[in-house]
Short mmCIF file of N, CA, C and O in Angstrom, two decimals:
data_model
loop_
_atom_site.label_atom_id
_atom_site.label_comp_id
_atom_site.label_asym_id
_atom_site.label_seq_id
_atom_site.Cartn_x
_atom_site.Cartn_y
_atom_site.Cartn_z
N UNK A 35 -4.47 -4.90 -8.70
CA UNK A 35 -5.12 -5.11 -7.43
C UNK A 35 -6.17 -6.19 -7.62
O UNK A 35 -6.76 -6.31 -8.68
N UNK A 36 -6.38 -7.00 -6.63
CA UNK A 36 -7.42 -8.01 -6.71
C UNK A 36 -7.02 -9.21 -7.53
O UNK A 36 -5.85 -9.51 -7.68
N UNK A 37 -8.02 -9.90 -8.06
CA UNK A 37 -7.76 -11.15 -8.78
C UNK A 37 -7.05 -10.93 -10.11
O UNK A 37 -6.99 -9.82 -10.62
N UNK A 38 -6.56 -12.04 -10.66
CA UNK A 38 -5.93 -12.00 -11.97
C UNK A 38 -6.92 -12.54 -13.00
O UNK A 38 -7.83 -13.29 -12.67
N UNK A 39 -6.73 -12.12 -14.24
CA UNK A 39 -7.62 -12.50 -15.33
C UNK A 39 -6.81 -12.90 -16.54
O UNK A 39 -5.65 -12.53 -16.67
N UNK A 40 -7.45 -13.63 -17.44
CA UNK A 40 -6.89 -13.84 -18.76
C UNK A 40 -7.04 -12.55 -19.54
O UNK A 40 -7.83 -11.67 -19.19
N UNK A 41 -6.29 -12.42 -20.62
CA UNK A 41 -6.28 -11.17 -21.39
C UNK A 41 -7.67 -10.78 -21.89
O UNK A 41 -8.10 -9.64 -21.72
N UNK A 42 -8.41 -11.73 -22.47
CA UNK A 42 -9.73 -11.41 -23.03
C UNK A 42 -10.70 -10.95 -21.95
O UNK A 42 -11.41 -9.96 -22.12
N UNK A 43 -10.70 -11.66 -20.80
CA UNK A 43 -11.62 -11.27 -19.72
C UNK A 43 -11.22 -9.92 -19.14
O UNK A 43 -12.08 -9.08 -18.84
N UNK A 44 -9.93 -9.68 -18.98
CA UNK A 44 -9.47 -8.40 -18.45
C UNK A 44 -9.88 -7.25 -19.37
O UNK A 44 -10.36 -6.21 -18.90
N UNK A 45 -9.74 -7.45 -20.67
CA UNK A 45 -10.12 -6.40 -21.61
C UNK A 45 -11.63 -6.18 -21.62
O UNK A 45 -12.10 -5.05 -21.72
N UNK A 46 -12.40 -7.26 -21.47
CA UNK A 46 -13.86 -7.13 -21.40
C UNK A 46 -14.27 -6.35 -20.15
O UNK A 46 -15.06 -5.42 -20.22
N UNK A 47 -13.69 -6.72 -19.00
CA UNK A 47 -14.02 -6.02 -17.76
C UNK A 47 -13.60 -4.55 -17.82
O UNK A 47 -14.32 -3.67 -17.33
N UNK A 48 -12.46 -4.29 -18.43
CA UNK A 48 -11.99 -2.91 -18.57
C UNK A 48 -12.99 -2.09 -19.38
O UNK A 48 -13.33 -0.97 -19.02
N UNK A 49 -13.49 -2.68 -20.46
CA UNK A 49 -14.45 -1.98 -21.31
C UNK A 49 -15.78 -1.78 -20.58
O UNK A 49 -16.38 -0.71 -20.64
N UNK A 50 -16.25 -2.80 -19.88
CA UNK A 50 -17.53 -2.73 -19.18
C UNK A 50 -17.51 -1.79 -17.98
O UNK A 50 -18.48 -1.08 -17.72
N UNK A 51 -16.41 -1.80 -17.24
CA UNK A 51 -16.36 -1.10 -15.95
C UNK A 51 -15.48 0.15 -15.95
O UNK A 51 -15.36 0.81 -14.94
N UNK A 52 -14.84 0.43 -17.06
CA UNK A 52 -13.98 1.60 -17.12
C UNK A 52 -12.67 1.42 -16.38
O UNK A 52 -12.04 2.39 -15.98
N UNK A 53 -12.25 0.17 -16.20
CA UNK A 53 -11.01 -0.12 -15.49
C UNK A 53 -9.80 0.10 -16.39
O UNK A 53 -9.89 0.06 -17.61
N UNK A 54 -8.66 0.27 -15.75
CA UNK A 54 -7.38 0.19 -16.43
C UNK A 54 -6.79 -1.15 -16.05
O UNK A 54 -6.73 -1.49 -14.86
N UNK A 55 -6.38 -1.93 -17.05
CA UNK A 55 -5.77 -3.24 -16.78
C UNK A 55 -4.39 -3.29 -17.42
O UNK A 55 -4.13 -2.63 -18.42
N UNK A 56 -3.51 -4.08 -16.80
CA UNK A 56 -2.15 -4.24 -17.31
C UNK A 56 -1.74 -5.70 -17.14
O UNK A 56 -2.21 -6.38 -16.22
N UNK A 57 -0.83 -6.12 -17.99
CA UNK A 57 -0.31 -7.47 -17.88
C UNK A 57 0.59 -7.57 -16.67
O UNK A 57 1.39 -6.67 -16.38
N UNK A 58 0.45 -8.67 -15.92
CA UNK A 58 1.25 -8.95 -14.73
C UNK A 58 1.74 -10.38 -14.86
O UNK A 58 1.04 -11.31 -14.49
N UNK A 59 2.91 -10.56 -15.44
CA UNK A 59 3.40 -11.91 -15.73
C UNK A 59 2.59 -12.51 -16.86
O UNK A 59 2.43 -11.89 -17.91
N UNK A 60 2.03 -13.68 -16.61
CA UNK A 60 1.21 -14.33 -17.64
C UNK A 60 -0.26 -13.97 -17.51
O UNK A 60 -1.07 -14.41 -18.31
N UNK A 61 -0.61 -13.20 -16.50
CA UNK A 61 -2.00 -12.82 -16.25
C UNK A 61 -2.18 -11.32 -16.44
O UNK A 61 -1.25 -10.59 -16.73
N UNK A 62 -3.41 -10.88 -16.22
CA UNK A 62 -3.76 -9.47 -16.29
C UNK A 62 -4.43 -9.07 -15.00
O UNK A 62 -5.12 -9.86 -14.38
N UNK A 63 -4.22 -7.82 -14.57
CA UNK A 63 -4.81 -7.29 -13.34
C UNK A 63 -5.35 -5.89 -13.57
O UNK A 63 -4.88 -5.16 -14.43
N UNK A 64 -6.28 -5.54 -12.73
CA UNK A 64 -6.75 -4.16 -12.69
C UNK A 64 -5.69 -3.34 -11.96
O UNK A 64 -5.11 -3.79 -10.98
N UNK A 65 -5.41 -2.13 -12.44
CA UNK A 65 -4.47 -1.25 -11.77
C UNK A 65 -5.20 0.02 -11.34
O UNK A 65 -6.11 0.49 -12.02
N UNK A 66 -4.80 0.53 -10.18
CA UNK A 66 -5.39 1.75 -9.63
C UNK A 66 -4.26 2.63 -9.12
O UNK A 66 -3.14 2.15 -8.90
N UNK A 67 -4.51 3.92 -8.90
CA UNK A 67 -3.46 4.80 -8.41
C UNK A 67 -2.98 4.42 -7.00
O UNK A 67 -3.70 3.76 -6.25
N UNK A 68 -1.78 4.84 -6.67
CA UNK A 68 -1.23 4.68 -5.32
C UNK A 68 -0.72 6.04 -4.86
O UNK A 68 0.49 6.31 -4.87
N UNK A 69 -1.65 6.92 -4.46
CA UNK A 69 -1.23 8.26 -4.04
C UNK A 69 -0.44 8.22 -2.74
O UNK A 69 -0.60 7.30 -1.94
N UNK A 70 0.42 9.20 -2.54
CA UNK A 70 1.21 9.30 -1.30
C UNK A 70 0.24 9.53 -0.13
O UNK A 70 -0.56 10.45 -0.16
N UNK A 71 0.31 8.70 0.92
CA UNK A 71 -0.59 8.89 2.06
C UNK A 71 -0.32 10.21 2.76
O UNK A 71 0.82 10.65 2.87
N UNK A 72 -1.38 10.84 3.24
CA UNK A 72 -1.27 12.13 3.94
C UNK A 72 -1.29 11.97 5.45
O UNK A 72 -0.63 12.70 6.16
N UNK A 73 -2.12 11.04 5.94
CA UNK A 73 -2.17 10.76 7.38
C UNK A 73 -2.96 9.49 7.59
O UNK A 73 -3.67 9.02 6.70
N UNK A 74 -2.84 8.92 8.81
CA UNK A 74 -3.61 7.75 9.19
C UNK A 74 -4.77 8.23 10.03
O UNK A 74 -4.58 8.85 11.08
N UNK A 75 -5.98 7.97 9.58
CA UNK A 75 -7.18 8.47 10.24
C UNK A 75 -7.27 8.01 11.69
O UNK A 75 -7.69 8.75 12.56
N UNK A 76 -6.85 6.79 11.97
CA UNK A 76 -7.00 6.20 13.30
C UNK A 76 -5.81 6.46 14.22
O UNK A 76 -5.65 5.77 15.24
N UNK A 77 -4.97 7.44 13.95
CA UNK A 77 -3.76 7.65 14.75
C UNK A 77 -4.08 7.85 16.23
O UNK A 77 -3.41 7.27 17.09
N UNK A 78 -5.09 8.63 16.56
CA UNK A 78 -5.42 8.86 17.98
C UNK A 78 -5.82 7.55 18.68
O UNK A 78 -5.41 7.31 19.81
N UNK A 79 -6.60 6.73 18.01
CA UNK A 79 -7.01 5.44 18.58
C UNK A 79 -5.80 4.52 18.74
O UNK A 79 -5.66 3.83 19.76
N UNK A 80 -4.92 4.50 17.76
CA UNK A 80 -3.71 3.68 17.84
C UNK A 80 -2.84 4.14 19.01
O UNK A 80 -2.33 3.32 19.78
N UNK A 81 -2.70 5.45 19.19
CA UNK A 81 -1.92 5.98 20.31
C UNK A 81 -2.55 5.55 21.64
O UNK A 81 -1.84 5.15 22.58
N UNK A 82 -3.87 5.61 21.75
CA UNK A 82 -4.58 5.20 22.96
C UNK A 82 -4.30 3.71 23.26
O UNK A 82 -4.03 3.34 24.40
N UNK A 83 -4.35 2.88 22.23
CA UNK A 83 -4.07 1.46 22.41
C UNK A 83 -2.63 1.25 22.90
O UNK A 83 -2.39 0.48 23.84
N UNK A 84 -1.69 1.91 22.27
CA UNK A 84 -0.29 1.76 22.65
C UNK A 84 -0.07 2.25 24.08
O UNK A 84 0.64 1.60 24.86
N UNK A 85 -0.67 3.38 24.44
CA UNK A 85 -0.53 3.93 25.79
C UNK A 85 -1.12 3.01 26.85
O UNK A 85 -0.70 3.03 28.01
N UNK A 86 -2.10 2.18 26.45
CA UNK A 86 -2.72 1.24 27.40
C UNK A 86 -1.91 -0.04 27.53
O UNK A 86 -2.27 -0.91 28.32
N UNK A 87 -0.84 -0.18 26.74
CA UNK A 87 -0.02 -1.37 26.80
C UNK A 87 -0.36 -2.41 25.76
O UNK A 87 0.25 -3.48 25.72
N UNK A 88 -1.34 -2.14 24.91
CA UNK A 88 -1.72 -3.09 23.87
C UNK A 88 -0.67 -3.11 22.77
O UNK A 88 0.06 -2.14 22.56
N UNK A 89 -0.59 -4.22 22.09
CA UNK A 89 0.25 -4.34 20.90
C UNK A 89 -0.66 -4.09 19.71
O UNK A 89 -1.65 -4.79 19.52
N UNK A 90 -0.37 -3.07 18.94
CA UNK A 90 -1.20 -2.72 17.80
C UNK A 90 -0.43 -3.00 16.52
O UNK A 90 0.67 -2.49 16.32
N UNK A 91 -1.00 -3.84 15.66
CA UNK A 91 -0.41 -4.11 14.35
C UNK A 91 -1.10 -3.17 13.38
O UNK A 91 -2.32 -3.26 13.19
N UNK A 92 -0.36 -2.27 12.79
CA UNK A 92 -0.96 -1.17 12.03
C UNK A 92 -0.28 -0.99 10.68
O UNK A 92 0.88 -1.33 10.50
N UNK A 93 -1.02 -0.38 9.76
CA UNK A 93 -0.50 0.09 8.47
C UNK A 93 -0.05 -1.04 7.56
O UNK A 93 0.76 -0.83 6.69
N UNK A 94 -0.60 -2.23 7.75
CA UNK A 94 -0.31 -3.33 6.84
C UNK A 94 -1.22 -3.25 5.64
O UNK A 94 -1.92 -2.27 5.42
N UNK A 95 -1.24 -4.29 4.85
CA UNK A 95 -2.09 -4.32 3.66
C UNK A 95 -3.56 -4.36 4.02
O UNK A 95 -3.95 -4.73 5.12
N UNK A 96 -4.38 -3.95 3.11
CA UNK A 96 -5.82 -4.04 3.30
C UNK A 96 -6.49 -2.76 3.75
O UNK A 96 -7.71 -2.72 3.83
N UNK A 97 -5.72 -1.74 4.07
CA UNK A 97 -6.33 -0.47 4.47
C UNK A 97 -7.06 0.16 3.29
O UNK A 97 -6.70 -0.04 2.14
N UNK A 98 -8.10 0.89 3.61
CA UNK A 98 -8.91 1.53 2.57
C UNK A 98 -8.51 3.00 2.45
O UNK A 98 -8.72 3.77 3.40
N UNK A 99 -7.96 3.41 1.33
CA UNK A 99 -7.68 4.83 1.14
C UNK A 99 -8.99 5.63 1.12
O UNK A 99 -9.97 5.21 0.51
N UNK A 100 -8.99 6.75 1.83
CA UNK A 100 -10.20 7.58 1.91
C UNK A 100 -9.85 9.04 1.64
O UNK A 100 -8.70 9.45 1.76
N UNK A 101 -10.87 9.79 1.27
CA UNK A 101 -10.77 11.24 1.15
C UNK A 101 -11.98 11.83 1.86
O UNK A 101 -12.96 11.13 2.13
N UNK A 102 -11.92 13.12 2.16
CA UNK A 102 -13.08 13.80 2.72
C UNK A 102 -13.89 14.37 1.56
O UNK A 102 -13.35 15.02 0.69
N UNK A 103 -15.20 14.11 1.59
CA UNK A 103 -16.05 14.64 0.54
C UNK A 103 -16.43 16.09 0.85
O UNK A 103 -15.95 16.67 1.83
N UNK A 104 -17.28 16.67 0.04
CA UNK A 104 -17.66 18.08 0.19
C UNK A 104 -18.30 18.37 1.55
O UNK A 104 -18.23 19.48 2.06
N UNK A 105 -18.92 17.35 2.16
CA UNK A 105 -19.55 17.52 3.47
C UNK A 105 -18.60 17.17 4.62
O UNK A 105 -19.00 17.18 5.79
N UNK A 106 -17.36 16.86 4.30
CA UNK A 106 -16.38 16.53 5.33
C UNK A 106 -16.41 15.08 5.78
O UNK A 106 -15.73 14.71 6.72
N UNK A 107 -17.21 14.25 5.12
CA UNK A 107 -17.31 12.84 5.47
C UNK A 107 -16.23 12.04 4.74
O UNK A 107 -15.90 12.34 3.60
N UNK A 108 -15.72 11.02 5.40
CA UNK A 108 -14.75 10.15 4.76
C UNK A 108 -15.46 9.23 3.78
O UNK A 108 -16.52 8.68 4.09
N UNK A 109 -14.87 9.07 2.61
CA UNK A 109 -15.41 8.18 1.61
C UNK A 109 -14.26 7.41 0.96
O UNK A 109 -13.19 7.98 0.72
N UNK A 110 -14.47 6.12 0.73
CA UNK A 110 -13.44 5.30 0.12
C UNK A 110 -13.18 5.69 -1.31
O UNK A 110 -14.08 6.15 -2.02
N UNK A 111 -11.93 5.53 -1.74
CA UNK A 111 -11.56 5.79 -3.12
C UNK A 111 -10.87 4.57 -3.69
O UNK A 111 -10.29 3.76 -2.96
N UNK A 112 -10.95 4.41 -5.01
CA UNK A 112 -10.30 3.28 -5.67
C UNK A 112 -8.83 3.59 -5.85
O UNK A 112 -8.43 4.25 -6.81
N UNK A 113 -8.06 3.13 -4.89
CA UNK A 113 -6.62 3.36 -4.87
C UNK A 113 -5.98 2.28 -4.01
O UNK A 113 -6.69 1.49 -3.38
N UNK A 114 -4.68 2.25 -3.99
CA UNK A 114 -3.93 1.32 -3.16
C UNK A 114 -3.08 2.13 -2.20
O UNK A 114 -2.38 3.06 -2.61
N UNK A 115 -3.15 1.78 -0.91
CA UNK A 115 -2.33 2.45 0.09
C UNK A 115 -0.96 1.79 0.11
O UNK A 115 -0.84 0.57 0.25
N UNK A 116 0.09 2.57 -0.05
CA UNK A 116 1.45 2.06 0.03
C UNK A 116 1.75 1.76 1.49
O UNK A 116 1.79 2.67 2.33
N UNK A 117 1.95 0.49 1.82
CA UNK A 117 2.13 0.07 3.21
C UNK A 117 3.36 0.69 3.85
O UNK A 117 3.31 1.12 5.01
N UNK A 118 4.48 0.72 3.14
CA UNK A 118 5.71 1.24 3.73
C UNK A 118 5.60 2.73 4.01
O UNK A 118 5.99 3.20 5.09
N UNK A 119 5.07 3.50 3.05
CA UNK A 119 4.92 4.94 3.27
C UNK A 119 3.91 5.21 4.38
O UNK A 119 4.10 6.13 5.19
N UNK A 120 2.83 4.42 4.44
CA UNK A 120 1.84 4.60 5.49
C UNK A 120 2.45 4.29 6.85
O UNK A 120 2.22 5.02 7.83
N UNK A 121 3.23 3.21 6.94
CA UNK A 121 3.88 2.86 8.20
C UNK A 121 4.84 3.96 8.65
O UNK A 121 4.88 4.32 9.83
N UNK A 122 5.60 4.52 7.72
CA UNK A 122 6.54 5.60 8.06
C UNK A 122 5.78 6.84 8.54
O UNK A 122 6.17 7.48 9.51
N UNK A 123 4.69 7.17 7.87
CA UNK A 123 3.87 8.31 8.26
C UNK A 123 3.31 8.11 9.66
O UNK A 123 3.32 9.03 10.50
N UNK A 124 2.81 6.90 9.94
CA UNK A 124 2.26 6.60 11.26
C UNK A 124 3.35 6.65 12.33
O UNK A 124 3.14 7.20 13.41
N UNK A 125 4.52 6.10 12.02
CA UNK A 125 5.63 6.13 12.98
C UNK A 125 6.00 7.56 13.34
O UNK A 125 6.24 7.88 14.51
N UNK A 126 6.03 8.44 12.35
CA UNK A 126 6.31 9.86 12.62
C UNK A 126 5.23 10.47 13.50
O UNK A 126 5.52 11.19 14.46
N UNK A 127 3.98 10.20 13.17
CA UNK A 127 2.86 10.78 13.93
C UNK A 127 2.86 10.30 15.38
O UNK A 127 2.44 11.03 16.28
N UNK A 128 3.34 9.07 15.62
CA UNK A 128 3.37 8.51 16.97
C UNK A 128 4.68 8.79 17.69
O UNK A 128 4.87 8.35 18.82
N UNK A 129 5.60 9.52 17.05
CA UNK A 129 6.93 9.76 17.60
C UNK A 129 7.62 8.45 17.98
O UNK A 129 8.21 8.33 19.05
N UNK A 130 7.52 7.47 17.10
CA UNK A 130 8.11 6.16 17.36
C UNK A 130 9.62 6.25 17.43
O UNK A 130 10.24 7.05 16.73
N UNK A 131 10.20 5.43 18.30
CA UNK A 131 11.66 5.36 18.40
C UNK A 131 12.25 4.54 17.26
O UNK A 131 13.38 4.78 16.84
N UNK A 132 11.51 3.55 16.81
CA UNK A 132 11.99 2.68 15.74
C UNK A 132 10.83 2.30 14.83
O UNK A 132 9.69 2.27 15.26
N UNK A 133 11.18 1.98 13.60
CA UNK A 133 10.21 1.47 12.63
C UNK A 133 10.82 0.23 11.99
O UNK A 133 11.91 0.29 11.44
N UNK A 134 10.13 -0.88 12.12
CA UNK A 134 10.60 -2.13 11.51
C UNK A 134 9.70 -2.45 10.33
O UNK A 134 8.47 -2.47 10.47
N UNK A 135 10.28 -2.67 9.18
CA UNK A 135 9.54 -3.11 7.99
C UNK A 135 9.99 -4.53 7.71
O UNK A 135 11.13 -4.77 7.32
N UNK A 136 9.10 -5.48 7.93
CA UNK A 136 9.42 -6.89 7.75
C UNK A 136 9.02 -7.32 6.35
O UNK A 136 7.97 -6.96 5.85
N UNK A 137 9.88 -8.12 5.73
CA UNK A 137 9.64 -8.55 4.37
C UNK A 137 10.25 -9.92 4.15
O UNK A 137 11.05 -10.38 4.96
N UNK A 138 9.87 -10.55 3.08
CA UNK A 138 10.43 -11.87 2.78
C UNK A 138 11.37 -11.82 1.57
O UNK A 138 11.57 -12.81 0.90
N UNK A 139 11.93 -10.66 1.29
CA UNK A 139 12.90 -10.54 0.20
C UNK A 139 14.30 -10.43 0.79
O UNK A 139 14.46 -9.99 1.92
N UNK A 140 15.34 -10.81 0.05
CA UNK A 140 16.69 -10.84 0.61
C UNK A 140 17.30 -9.46 0.87
O UNK A 140 18.20 -9.33 1.68
N UNK A 141 16.82 -8.42 0.19
CA UNK A 141 17.37 -7.08 0.41
C UNK A 141 16.44 -6.04 -0.20
O UNK A 141 15.60 -6.35 -1.05
N UNK A 142 16.62 -4.83 0.23
CA UNK A 142 15.91 -3.70 -0.36
C UNK A 142 16.63 -3.35 -1.65
O UNK A 142 17.86 -3.36 -1.70
N UNK A 143 15.89 -3.06 -2.69
CA UNK A 143 16.51 -2.69 -3.96
C UNK A 143 16.35 -1.21 -4.23
O UNK A 143 15.26 -0.66 -4.10
N UNK A 144 17.44 -0.58 -4.60
CA UNK A 144 17.40 0.79 -5.08
C UNK A 144 17.04 0.72 -6.56
O UNK A 144 17.57 -0.12 -7.28
N UNK A 145 16.13 1.55 -7.01
CA UNK A 145 15.73 1.53 -8.40
C UNK A 145 14.82 0.35 -8.72
O UNK A 145 14.78 -0.11 -9.86
N UNK A 146 14.07 -0.12 -7.73
CA UNK A 146 13.15 -1.24 -7.96
C UNK A 146 12.20 -0.90 -9.10
O UNK A 146 11.69 0.21 -9.20
N UNK A 147 11.97 -1.86 -9.98
CA UNK A 147 11.06 -1.65 -11.10
C UNK A 147 11.70 -0.97 -12.29
O UNK A 147 11.05 -0.71 -13.29
N UNK A 148 12.98 -0.66 -12.18
CA UNK A 148 13.70 -0.04 -13.29
C UNK A 148 14.55 -1.12 -13.97
O UNK A 148 14.72 -2.21 -13.42
N UNK A 149 15.12 -0.81 -15.11
CA UNK A 149 15.98 -1.81 -15.77
C UNK A 149 17.25 -2.15 -14.99
O UNK A 149 17.87 -3.18 -15.22
N UNK A 150 17.67 -1.28 -14.04
CA UNK A 150 18.93 -1.52 -13.34
C UNK A 150 18.78 -1.43 -11.82
O UNK A 150 19.40 -0.58 -11.18
N UNK A 151 17.97 -2.31 -11.20
CA UNK A 151 17.89 -2.27 -9.74
C UNK A 151 19.19 -2.77 -9.12
O UNK A 151 19.93 -3.54 -9.74
N UNK A 152 19.48 -2.30 -7.92
CA UNK A 152 20.69 -2.77 -7.21
C UNK A 152 20.38 -2.86 -5.73
O UNK A 152 19.57 -2.10 -5.20
N UNK A 153 21.07 -3.78 -5.02
CA UNK A 153 20.85 -3.89 -3.57
C UNK A 153 21.27 -2.60 -2.87
O UNK A 153 22.23 -1.95 -3.27
N UNK A 154 20.54 -2.25 -1.82
CA UNK A 154 20.91 -1.05 -1.05
C UNK A 154 22.13 -1.35 -0.21
O UNK A 154 22.54 -2.51 -0.06
N UNK A 155 22.72 -0.31 0.38
CA UNK A 155 23.89 -0.50 1.25
C UNK A 155 23.49 -0.71 2.70
O UNK A 155 24.33 -0.71 3.58
N UNK A 156 22.19 -0.88 2.95
CA UNK A 156 21.70 -1.06 4.32
C UNK A 156 22.06 -2.44 4.86
O UNK A 156 22.68 -3.26 4.20
N UNK A 157 21.65 -2.69 6.11
CA UNK A 157 21.96 -3.98 6.72
C UNK A 157 21.33 -5.14 5.95
O UNK A 157 20.27 -5.00 5.37
N UNK A 158 22.01 -6.24 5.94
CA UNK A 158 21.54 -7.45 5.26
C UNK A 158 20.96 -8.42 6.27
O UNK A 158 21.49 -8.55 7.38
N UNK A 159 19.91 -9.15 5.92
CA UNK A 159 19.38 -10.15 6.84
C UNK A 159 20.37 -11.29 7.04
O UNK A 159 21.14 -11.61 6.13
N UNK A 160 20.39 -11.84 8.24
CA UNK A 160 21.27 -12.97 8.54
C UNK A 160 20.55 -14.27 8.21
O UNK A 160 19.37 -14.40 8.46
N UNK A 161 21.28 -15.26 7.67
CA UNK A 161 20.65 -16.55 7.32
C UNK A 161 20.19 -17.31 8.55
O UNK A 161 20.59 -17.13 9.61
#
């Protein structure tokens, strides 16, 4: 998450700040957990916007994962929100008829990140 670093700087920052860092190509990055989203806090507001006829762009990158603290207040946590899972969760909560996930890759891969990924059998984008 965030900027990339050279190996020495990444290791220094990890030691100073208690970060976990991993190599990402030729660079190094800080890594944080990506817990499964439970709900979208702003669902009622998003529904209100949609009901008023507004176009709401929701559940994209940049959302801040939060938890409720002992007093019931929302507080940010160092994590990454999975955009696709968050969008699916929001679509379910809004009783959406359709969910579109737009991407710039040629196909969805089954087993992404494994040694043997393969294209899914879903629809293919047209050139």
